[in-house]
PDB file of C-alpha atoms in Angstrom:
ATOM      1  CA  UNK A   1      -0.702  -7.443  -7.313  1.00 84.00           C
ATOM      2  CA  UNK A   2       1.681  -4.807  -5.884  1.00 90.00           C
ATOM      3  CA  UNK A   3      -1.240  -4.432  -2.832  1.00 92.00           C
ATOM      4  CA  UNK A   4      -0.628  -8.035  -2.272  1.00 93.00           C
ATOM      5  CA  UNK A   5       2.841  -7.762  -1.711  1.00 95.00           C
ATOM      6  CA  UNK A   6       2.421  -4.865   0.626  1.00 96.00           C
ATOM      7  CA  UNK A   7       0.506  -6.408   3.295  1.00 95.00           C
ATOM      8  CA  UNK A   8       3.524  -9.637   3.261  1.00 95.00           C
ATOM      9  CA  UNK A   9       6.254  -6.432   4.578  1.00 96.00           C
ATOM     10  CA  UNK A  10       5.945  -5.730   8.133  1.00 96.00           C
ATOM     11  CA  UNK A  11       4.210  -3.363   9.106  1.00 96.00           C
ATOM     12  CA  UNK A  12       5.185  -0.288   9.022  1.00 97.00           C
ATOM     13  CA  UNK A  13       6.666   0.041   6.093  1.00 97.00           C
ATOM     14  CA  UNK A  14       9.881   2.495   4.147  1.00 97.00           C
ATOM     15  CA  UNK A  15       9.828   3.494   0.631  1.00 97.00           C
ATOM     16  CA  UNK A  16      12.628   1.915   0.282  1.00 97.00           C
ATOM     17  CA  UNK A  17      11.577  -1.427   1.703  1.00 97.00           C
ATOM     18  CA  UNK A  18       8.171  -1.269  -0.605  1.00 97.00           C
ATOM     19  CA  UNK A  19      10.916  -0.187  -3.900  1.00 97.00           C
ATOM     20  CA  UNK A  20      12.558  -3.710  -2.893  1.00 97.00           C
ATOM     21  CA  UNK A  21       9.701  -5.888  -2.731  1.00 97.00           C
ATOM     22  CA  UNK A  22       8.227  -4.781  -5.849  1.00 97.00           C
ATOM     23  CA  UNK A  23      11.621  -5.053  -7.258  1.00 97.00           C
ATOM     24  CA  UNK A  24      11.591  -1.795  -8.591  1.00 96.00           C
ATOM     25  CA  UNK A  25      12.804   2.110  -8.270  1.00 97.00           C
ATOM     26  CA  UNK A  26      11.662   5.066  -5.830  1.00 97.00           C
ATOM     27  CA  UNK A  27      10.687   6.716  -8.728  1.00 97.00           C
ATOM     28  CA  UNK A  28       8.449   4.250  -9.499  1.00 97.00           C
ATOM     29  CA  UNK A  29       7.689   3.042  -5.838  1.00 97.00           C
ATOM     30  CA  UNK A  30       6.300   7.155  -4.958  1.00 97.00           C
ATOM     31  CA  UNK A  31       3.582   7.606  -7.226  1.00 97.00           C
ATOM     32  CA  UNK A  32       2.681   4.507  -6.926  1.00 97.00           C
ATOM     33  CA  UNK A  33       2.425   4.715  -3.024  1.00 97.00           C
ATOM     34  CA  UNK A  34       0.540   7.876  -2.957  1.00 97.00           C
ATOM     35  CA  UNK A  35      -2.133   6.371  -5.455  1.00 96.00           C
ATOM     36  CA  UNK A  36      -2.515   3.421  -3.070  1.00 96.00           C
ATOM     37  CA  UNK A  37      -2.835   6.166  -0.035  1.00 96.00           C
ATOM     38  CA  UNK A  38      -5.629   7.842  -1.902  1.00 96.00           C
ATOM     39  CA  UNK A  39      -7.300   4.470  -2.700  1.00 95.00           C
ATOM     40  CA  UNK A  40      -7.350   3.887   1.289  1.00 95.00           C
ATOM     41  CA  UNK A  41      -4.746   0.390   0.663  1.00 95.00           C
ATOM     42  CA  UNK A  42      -1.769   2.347   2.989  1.00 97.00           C
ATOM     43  CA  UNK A  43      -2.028   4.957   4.930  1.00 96.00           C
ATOM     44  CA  UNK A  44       1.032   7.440   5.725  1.00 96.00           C
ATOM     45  CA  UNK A  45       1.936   7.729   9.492  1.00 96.00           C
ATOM     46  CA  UNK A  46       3.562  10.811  11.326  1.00 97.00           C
ATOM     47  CA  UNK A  47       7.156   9.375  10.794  1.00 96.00           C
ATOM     48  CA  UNK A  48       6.664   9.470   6.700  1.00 94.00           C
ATOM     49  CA  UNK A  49       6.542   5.651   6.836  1.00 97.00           C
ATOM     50  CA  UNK A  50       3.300   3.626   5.691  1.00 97.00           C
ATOM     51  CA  UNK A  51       1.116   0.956   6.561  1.00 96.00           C
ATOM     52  CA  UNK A  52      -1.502  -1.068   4.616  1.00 96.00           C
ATOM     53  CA  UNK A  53      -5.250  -0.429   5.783  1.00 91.00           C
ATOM     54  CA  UNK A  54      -7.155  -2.910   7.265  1.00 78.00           C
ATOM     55  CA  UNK A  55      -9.450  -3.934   4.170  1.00 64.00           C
ATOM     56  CA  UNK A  56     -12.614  -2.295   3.319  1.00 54.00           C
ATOM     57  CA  UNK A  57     -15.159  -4.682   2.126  1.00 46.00           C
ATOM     58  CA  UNK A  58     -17.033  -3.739  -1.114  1.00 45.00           C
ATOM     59  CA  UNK A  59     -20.841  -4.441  -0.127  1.00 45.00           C
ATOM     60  CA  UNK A  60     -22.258  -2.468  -2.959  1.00 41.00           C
ATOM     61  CA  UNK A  61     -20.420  -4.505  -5.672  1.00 46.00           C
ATOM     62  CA  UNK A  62     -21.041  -7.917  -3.691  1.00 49.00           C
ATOM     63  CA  UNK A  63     -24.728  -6.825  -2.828  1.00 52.00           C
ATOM     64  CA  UNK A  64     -25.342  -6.129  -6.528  1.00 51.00           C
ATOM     65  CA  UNK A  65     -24.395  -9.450  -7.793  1.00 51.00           C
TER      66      UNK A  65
END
């Protein structure tokens, strides 16, 4: 999973350094960046670069099980 690979980079992170680890282009690396921003998995700091979130747990979809 691409979030998996994230959180192995140190932290904080490029574009281009994500593109690289996913083995793929900025085109590609963007889009999918600002999804994971939106989805709380990296944030974006002052300085344009990123870091991954510390992980939210998901106690409504444990607690229903």
């Amino acid at each position: 999973m691409a979030a998996d690979r994230l959180r192995e980079l140190d932290q904080p992170f490029t574009v281009g350094t994500a593109s690289r680890a996913l083995d793929t282009t900025r085109r590609v690396t963007v889009p999918l960046l600002e999804h994971c921003d939106v989805q709380g998995i990296t944030e974006v700091l002052p300085d344009k670069r990123r870091r991954c979130a510390h992980r939210r747990r998901q106690a409504s979809v444990t607690a229903s099980r």
